[in-house]
PDB file of C-alpha atoms in Angstrom:
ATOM      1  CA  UNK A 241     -10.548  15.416 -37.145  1.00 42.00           C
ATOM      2  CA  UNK A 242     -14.363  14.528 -37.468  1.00 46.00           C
ATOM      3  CA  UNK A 243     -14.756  12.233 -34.784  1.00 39.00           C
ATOM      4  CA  UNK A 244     -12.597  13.877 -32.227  1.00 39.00           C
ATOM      5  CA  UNK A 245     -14.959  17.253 -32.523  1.00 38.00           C
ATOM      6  CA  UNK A 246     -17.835  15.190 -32.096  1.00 34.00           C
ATOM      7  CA  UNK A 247     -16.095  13.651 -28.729  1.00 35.00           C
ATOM      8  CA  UNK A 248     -15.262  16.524 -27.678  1.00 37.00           C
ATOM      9  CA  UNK A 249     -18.930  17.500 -28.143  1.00 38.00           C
ATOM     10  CA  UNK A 250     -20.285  14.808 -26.614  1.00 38.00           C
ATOM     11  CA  UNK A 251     -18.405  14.775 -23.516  1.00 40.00           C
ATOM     12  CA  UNK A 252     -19.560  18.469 -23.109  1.00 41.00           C
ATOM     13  CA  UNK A 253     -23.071  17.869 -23.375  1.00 38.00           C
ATOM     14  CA  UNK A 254     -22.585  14.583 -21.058  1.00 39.00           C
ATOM     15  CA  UNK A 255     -20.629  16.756 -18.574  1.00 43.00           C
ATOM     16  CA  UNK A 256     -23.299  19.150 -18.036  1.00 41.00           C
ATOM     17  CA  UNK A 257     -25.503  16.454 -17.295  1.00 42.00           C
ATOM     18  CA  UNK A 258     -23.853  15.108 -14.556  1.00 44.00           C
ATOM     19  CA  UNK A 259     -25.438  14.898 -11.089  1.00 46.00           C
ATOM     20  CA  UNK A 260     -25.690  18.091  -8.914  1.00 50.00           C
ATOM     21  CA  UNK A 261     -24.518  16.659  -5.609  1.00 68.00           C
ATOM     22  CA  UNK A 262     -24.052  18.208  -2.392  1.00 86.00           C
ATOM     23  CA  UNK A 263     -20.861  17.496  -0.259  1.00 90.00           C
ATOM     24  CA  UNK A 264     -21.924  14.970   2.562  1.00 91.00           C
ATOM     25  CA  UNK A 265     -20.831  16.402   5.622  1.00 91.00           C
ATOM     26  CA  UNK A 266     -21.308  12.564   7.337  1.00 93.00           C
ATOM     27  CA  UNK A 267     -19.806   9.582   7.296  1.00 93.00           C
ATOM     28  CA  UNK A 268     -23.000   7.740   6.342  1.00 92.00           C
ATOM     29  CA  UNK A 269     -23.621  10.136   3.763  1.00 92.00           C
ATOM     30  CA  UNK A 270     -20.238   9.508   2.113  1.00 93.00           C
ATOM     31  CA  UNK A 271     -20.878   6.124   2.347  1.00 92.00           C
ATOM     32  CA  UNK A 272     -24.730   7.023   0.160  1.00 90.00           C
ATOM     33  CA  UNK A 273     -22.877   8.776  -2.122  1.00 90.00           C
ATOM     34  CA  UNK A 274     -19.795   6.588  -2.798  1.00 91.00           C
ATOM     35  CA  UNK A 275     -22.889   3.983  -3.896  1.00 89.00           C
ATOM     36  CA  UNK A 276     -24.557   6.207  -6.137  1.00 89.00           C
ATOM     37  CA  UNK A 277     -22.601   6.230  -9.648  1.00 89.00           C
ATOM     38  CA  UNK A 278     -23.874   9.625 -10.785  1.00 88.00           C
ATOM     39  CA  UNK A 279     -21.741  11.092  -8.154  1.00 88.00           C
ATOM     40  CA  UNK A 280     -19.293   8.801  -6.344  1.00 91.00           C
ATOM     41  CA  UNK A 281     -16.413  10.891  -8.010  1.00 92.00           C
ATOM     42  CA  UNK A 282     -17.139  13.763  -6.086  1.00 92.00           C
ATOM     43  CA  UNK A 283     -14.157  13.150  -3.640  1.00 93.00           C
ATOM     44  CA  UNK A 284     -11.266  13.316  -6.964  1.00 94.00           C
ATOM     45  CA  UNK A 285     -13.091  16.744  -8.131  1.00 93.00           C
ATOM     46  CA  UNK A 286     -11.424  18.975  -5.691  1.00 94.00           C
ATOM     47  CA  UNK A 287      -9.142  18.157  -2.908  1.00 95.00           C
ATOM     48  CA  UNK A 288     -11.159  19.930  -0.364  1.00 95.00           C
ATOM     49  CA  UNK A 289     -14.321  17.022  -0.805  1.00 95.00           C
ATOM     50  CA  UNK A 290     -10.579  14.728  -0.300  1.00 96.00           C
ATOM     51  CA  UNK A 291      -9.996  16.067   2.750  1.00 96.00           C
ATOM     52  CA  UNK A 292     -14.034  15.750   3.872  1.00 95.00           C
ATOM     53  CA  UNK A 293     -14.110  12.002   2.236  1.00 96.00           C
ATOM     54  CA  UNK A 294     -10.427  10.998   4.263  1.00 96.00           C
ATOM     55  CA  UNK A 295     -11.991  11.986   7.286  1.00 95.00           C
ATOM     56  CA  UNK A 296     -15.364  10.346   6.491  1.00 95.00           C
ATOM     57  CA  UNK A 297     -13.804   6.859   5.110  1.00 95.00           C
ATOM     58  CA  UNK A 298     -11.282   6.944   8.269  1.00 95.00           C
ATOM     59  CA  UNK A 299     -14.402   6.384  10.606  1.00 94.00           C
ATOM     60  CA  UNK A 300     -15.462   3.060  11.914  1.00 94.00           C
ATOM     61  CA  UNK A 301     -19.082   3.803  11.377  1.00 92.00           C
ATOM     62  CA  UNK A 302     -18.224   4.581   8.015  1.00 94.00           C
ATOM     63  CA  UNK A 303     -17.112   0.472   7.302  1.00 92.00           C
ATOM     64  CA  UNK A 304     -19.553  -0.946  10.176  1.00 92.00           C
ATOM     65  CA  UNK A 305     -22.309   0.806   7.470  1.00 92.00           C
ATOM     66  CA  UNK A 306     -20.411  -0.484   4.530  1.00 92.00           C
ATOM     67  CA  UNK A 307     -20.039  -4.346   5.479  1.00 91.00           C
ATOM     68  CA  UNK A 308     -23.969  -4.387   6.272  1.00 90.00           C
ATOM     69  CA  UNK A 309     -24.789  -2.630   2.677  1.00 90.00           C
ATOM     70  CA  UNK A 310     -22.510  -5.471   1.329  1.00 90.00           C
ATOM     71  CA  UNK A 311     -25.365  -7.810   2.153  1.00 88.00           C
ATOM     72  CA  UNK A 312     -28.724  -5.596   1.422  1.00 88.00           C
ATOM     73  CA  UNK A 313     -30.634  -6.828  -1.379  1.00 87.00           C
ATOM     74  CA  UNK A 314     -31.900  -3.252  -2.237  1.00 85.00           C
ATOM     75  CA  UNK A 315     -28.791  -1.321  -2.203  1.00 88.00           C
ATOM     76  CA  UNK A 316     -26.899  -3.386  -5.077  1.00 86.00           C
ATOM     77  CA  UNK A 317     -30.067  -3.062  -6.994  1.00 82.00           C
ATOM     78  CA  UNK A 318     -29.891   0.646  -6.449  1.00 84.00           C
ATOM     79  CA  UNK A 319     -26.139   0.834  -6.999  1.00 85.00           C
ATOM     80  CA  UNK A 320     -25.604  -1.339  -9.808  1.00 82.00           C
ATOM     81  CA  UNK A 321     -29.125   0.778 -11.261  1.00 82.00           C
ATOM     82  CA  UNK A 322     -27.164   3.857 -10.779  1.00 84.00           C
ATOM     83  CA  UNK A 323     -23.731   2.358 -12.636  1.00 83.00           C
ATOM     84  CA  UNK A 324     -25.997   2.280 -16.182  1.00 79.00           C
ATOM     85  CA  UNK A 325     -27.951   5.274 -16.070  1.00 81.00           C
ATOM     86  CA  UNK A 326     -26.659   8.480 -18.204  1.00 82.00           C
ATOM     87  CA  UNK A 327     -25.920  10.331 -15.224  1.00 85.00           C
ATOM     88  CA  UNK A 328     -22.864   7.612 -15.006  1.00 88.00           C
ATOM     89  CA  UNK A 329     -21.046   9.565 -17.797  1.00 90.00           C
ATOM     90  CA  UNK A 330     -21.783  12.911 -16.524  1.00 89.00           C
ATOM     91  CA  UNK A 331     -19.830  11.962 -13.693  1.00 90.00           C
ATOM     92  CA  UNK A 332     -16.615  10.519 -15.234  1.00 91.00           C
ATOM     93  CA  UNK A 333     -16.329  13.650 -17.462  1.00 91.00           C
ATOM     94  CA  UNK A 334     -16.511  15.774 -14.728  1.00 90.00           C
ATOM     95  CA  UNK A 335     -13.616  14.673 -13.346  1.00 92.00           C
ATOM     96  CA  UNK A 336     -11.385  15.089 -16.756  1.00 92.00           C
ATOM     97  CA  UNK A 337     -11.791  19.075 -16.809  1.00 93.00           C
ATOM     98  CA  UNK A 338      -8.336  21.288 -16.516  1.00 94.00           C
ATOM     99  CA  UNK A 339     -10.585  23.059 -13.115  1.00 94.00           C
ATOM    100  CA  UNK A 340      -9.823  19.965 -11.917  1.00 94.00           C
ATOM    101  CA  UNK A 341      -6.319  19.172 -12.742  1.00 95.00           C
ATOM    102  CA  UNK A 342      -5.151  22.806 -12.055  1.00 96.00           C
ATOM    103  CA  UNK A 343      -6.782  22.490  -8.655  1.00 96.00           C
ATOM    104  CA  UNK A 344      -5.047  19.372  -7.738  1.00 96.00           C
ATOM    105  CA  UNK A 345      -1.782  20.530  -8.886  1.00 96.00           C
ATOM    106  CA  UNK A 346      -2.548  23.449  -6.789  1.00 96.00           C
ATOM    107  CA  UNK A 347      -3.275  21.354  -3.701  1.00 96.00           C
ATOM    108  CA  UNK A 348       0.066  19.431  -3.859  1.00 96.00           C
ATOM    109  CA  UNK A 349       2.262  22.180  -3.739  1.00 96.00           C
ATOM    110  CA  UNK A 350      -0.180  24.086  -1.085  1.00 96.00           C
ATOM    111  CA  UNK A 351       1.602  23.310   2.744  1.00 96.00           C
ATOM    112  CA  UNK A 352      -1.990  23.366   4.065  1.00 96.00           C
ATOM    113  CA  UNK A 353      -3.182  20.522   1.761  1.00 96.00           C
ATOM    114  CA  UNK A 354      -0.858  18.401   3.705  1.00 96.00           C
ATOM    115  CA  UNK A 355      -1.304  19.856   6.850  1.00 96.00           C
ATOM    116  CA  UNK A 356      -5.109  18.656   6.569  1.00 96.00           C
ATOM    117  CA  UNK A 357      -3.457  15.466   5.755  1.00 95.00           C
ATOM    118  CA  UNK A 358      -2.260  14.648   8.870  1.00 95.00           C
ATOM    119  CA  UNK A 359      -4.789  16.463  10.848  1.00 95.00           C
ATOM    120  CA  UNK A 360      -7.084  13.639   9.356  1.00 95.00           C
ATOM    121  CA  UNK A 361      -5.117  10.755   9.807  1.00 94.00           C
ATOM    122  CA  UNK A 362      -3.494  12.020  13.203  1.00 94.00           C
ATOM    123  CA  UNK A 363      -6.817  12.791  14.814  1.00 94.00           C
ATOM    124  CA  UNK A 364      -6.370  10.991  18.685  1.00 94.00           C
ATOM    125  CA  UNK A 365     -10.573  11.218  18.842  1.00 94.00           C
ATOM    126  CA  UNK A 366     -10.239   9.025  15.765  1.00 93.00           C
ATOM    127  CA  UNK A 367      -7.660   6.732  16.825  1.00 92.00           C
ATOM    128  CA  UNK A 368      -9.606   6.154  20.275  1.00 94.00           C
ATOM    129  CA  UNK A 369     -13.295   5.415  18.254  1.00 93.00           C
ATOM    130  CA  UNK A 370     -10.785   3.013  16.108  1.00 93.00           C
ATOM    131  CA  UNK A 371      -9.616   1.336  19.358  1.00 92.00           C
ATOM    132  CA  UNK A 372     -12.989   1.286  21.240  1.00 93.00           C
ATOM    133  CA  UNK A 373     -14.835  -0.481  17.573  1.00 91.00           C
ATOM    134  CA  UNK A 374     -13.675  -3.509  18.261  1.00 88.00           C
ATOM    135  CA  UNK A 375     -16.044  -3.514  21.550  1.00 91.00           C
ATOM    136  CA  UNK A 376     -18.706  -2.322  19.514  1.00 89.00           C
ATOM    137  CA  UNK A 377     -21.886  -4.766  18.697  1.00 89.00           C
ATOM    138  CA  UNK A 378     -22.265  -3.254  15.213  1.00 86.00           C
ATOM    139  CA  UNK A 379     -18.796  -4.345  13.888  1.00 87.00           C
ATOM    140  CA  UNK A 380     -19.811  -7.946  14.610  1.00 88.00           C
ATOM    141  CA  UNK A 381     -23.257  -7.791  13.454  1.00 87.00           C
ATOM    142  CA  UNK A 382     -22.089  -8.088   9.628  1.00 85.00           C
ATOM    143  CA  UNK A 383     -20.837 -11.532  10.005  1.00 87.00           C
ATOM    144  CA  UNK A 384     -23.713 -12.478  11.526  1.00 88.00           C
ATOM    145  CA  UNK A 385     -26.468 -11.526   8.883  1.00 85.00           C
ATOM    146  CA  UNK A 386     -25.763 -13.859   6.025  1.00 83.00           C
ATOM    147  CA  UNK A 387     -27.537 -16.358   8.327  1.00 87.00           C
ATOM    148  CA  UNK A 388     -30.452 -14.548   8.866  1.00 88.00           C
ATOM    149  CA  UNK A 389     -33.488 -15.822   7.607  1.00 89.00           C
ATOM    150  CA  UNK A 390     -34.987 -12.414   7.023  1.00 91.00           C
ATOM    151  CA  UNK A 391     -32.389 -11.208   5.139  1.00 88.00           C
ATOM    152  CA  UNK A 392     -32.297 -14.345   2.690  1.00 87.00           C
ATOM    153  CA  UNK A 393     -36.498 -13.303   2.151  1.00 89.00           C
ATOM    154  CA  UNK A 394     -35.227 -10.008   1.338  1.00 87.00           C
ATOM    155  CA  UNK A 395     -33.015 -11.544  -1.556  1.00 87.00           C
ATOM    156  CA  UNK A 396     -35.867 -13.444  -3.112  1.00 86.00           C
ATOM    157  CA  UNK A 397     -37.928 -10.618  -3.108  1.00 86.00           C
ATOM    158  CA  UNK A 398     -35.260  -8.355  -4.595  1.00 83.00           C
ATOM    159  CA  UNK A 399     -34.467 -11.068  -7.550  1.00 80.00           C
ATOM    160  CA  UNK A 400     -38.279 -11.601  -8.005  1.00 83.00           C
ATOM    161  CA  UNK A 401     -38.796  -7.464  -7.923  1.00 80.00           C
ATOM    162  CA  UNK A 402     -40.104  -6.171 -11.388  1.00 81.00           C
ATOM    163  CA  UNK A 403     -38.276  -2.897 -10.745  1.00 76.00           C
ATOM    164  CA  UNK A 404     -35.542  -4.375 -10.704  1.00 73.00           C
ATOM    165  CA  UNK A 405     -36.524  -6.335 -14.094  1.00 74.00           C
ATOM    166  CA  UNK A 406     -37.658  -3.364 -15.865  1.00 73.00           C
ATOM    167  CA  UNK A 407     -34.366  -1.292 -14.562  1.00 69.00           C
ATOM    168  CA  UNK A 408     -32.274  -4.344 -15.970  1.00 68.00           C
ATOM    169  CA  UNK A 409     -34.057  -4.489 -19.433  1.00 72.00           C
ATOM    170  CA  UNK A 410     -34.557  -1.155 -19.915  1.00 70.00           C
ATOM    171  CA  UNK A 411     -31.917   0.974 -18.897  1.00 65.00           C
ATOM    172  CA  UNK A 412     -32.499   4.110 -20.428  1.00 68.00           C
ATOM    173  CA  UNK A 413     -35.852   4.647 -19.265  1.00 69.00           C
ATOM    174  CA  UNK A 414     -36.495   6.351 -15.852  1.00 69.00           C
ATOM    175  CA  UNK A 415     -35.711   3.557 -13.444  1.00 67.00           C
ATOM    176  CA  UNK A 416     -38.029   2.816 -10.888  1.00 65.00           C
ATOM    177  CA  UNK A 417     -34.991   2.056  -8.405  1.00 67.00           C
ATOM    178  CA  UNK A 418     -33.787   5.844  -9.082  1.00 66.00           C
ATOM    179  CA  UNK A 419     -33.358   6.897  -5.214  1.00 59.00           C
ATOM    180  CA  UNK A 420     -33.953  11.270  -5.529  1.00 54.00           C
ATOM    181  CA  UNK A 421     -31.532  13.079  -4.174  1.00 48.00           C
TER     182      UNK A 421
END
């Protein structure tokens, strides 16, 4: 009975310490957040930050963003720097609390829940941006950077960084990579 008091416990004090995040109102700043691990849950904690992160990650600028962050030196460092720091923990708990469960359970047998469904998905503005992407310079430009010299310096640089040395060795001390929020 010991050691589940002291879980309990812990998660508690963990939970309090998780991240006070604001709810991006952007696609690009859904995108920051889904890379930050002391908050990427925020879209499971209620279904109304669902609704905002369906219609966010249902944008094309949304993955045009995402495939050139897939090859930036700085924001794995920042992103993988995020995935050990304490804040980490704070933000799983957060999503195991019965406000949470009660809310979703409320949300699936709510007729507007599912009405924002579709209003997301059915969107014709989205459809047409969707349709008009392909045309678009910056959904090409992804495939295009892994040959850039610049961007190869920027790797180097990132693997020879002592930030990113001293985030790696150390991880619970402040790391320098920390972006503020």
């Amino acid at each position: 009975m010991k050691p589940a008091v002291l879980l309990l416990a812990a998660t508690a004090v963990f939970a309090t310490g998780a991240v006070a995040e604001t709810v991006p109102q952007t696609p690009l700043g859904w995108l920051a957040q889904m890379g930050d691990f002391r908050g990427n849950t925020l879209p499971v904690r209620a279904p109304e930050n669902f609704i905002g992160f369906l219609h966010a990650a249902t944008e094309p600028d949304f993955h045009q963003q995402r495939m050139v962050n897939m090859s930036e030196p700085a924001y794995w460092g920042r992103a993988t720097d995020s995935m050990f720091s304490p804040g980490m923990i704070g933000n799983l708990t957060a999503v195991a609390t019965p406000q949470t469960a009660f809310a979703w359970a409320q949300a699936m047998m709510d007729p507007r829940f599912y009405e924002a469904l579709g209003t997301v998905m059915g969107d014709p503005g989205k459809w047409t941006r969707w349709s008009m992407a392909s045309m678009a310079p910056a959904s090409y430009q992804p495939f295009f950077k892994p040959f850039d010299p610049q961007l190869q310096a920027r790797w180097q640089t990132e693997m020879q960084s002592p930030a990113n040395w001293m985030a790696f060795f150390n991880p619970l001390a402040a790391s320098p990579l920390a972006v503020s929020k």
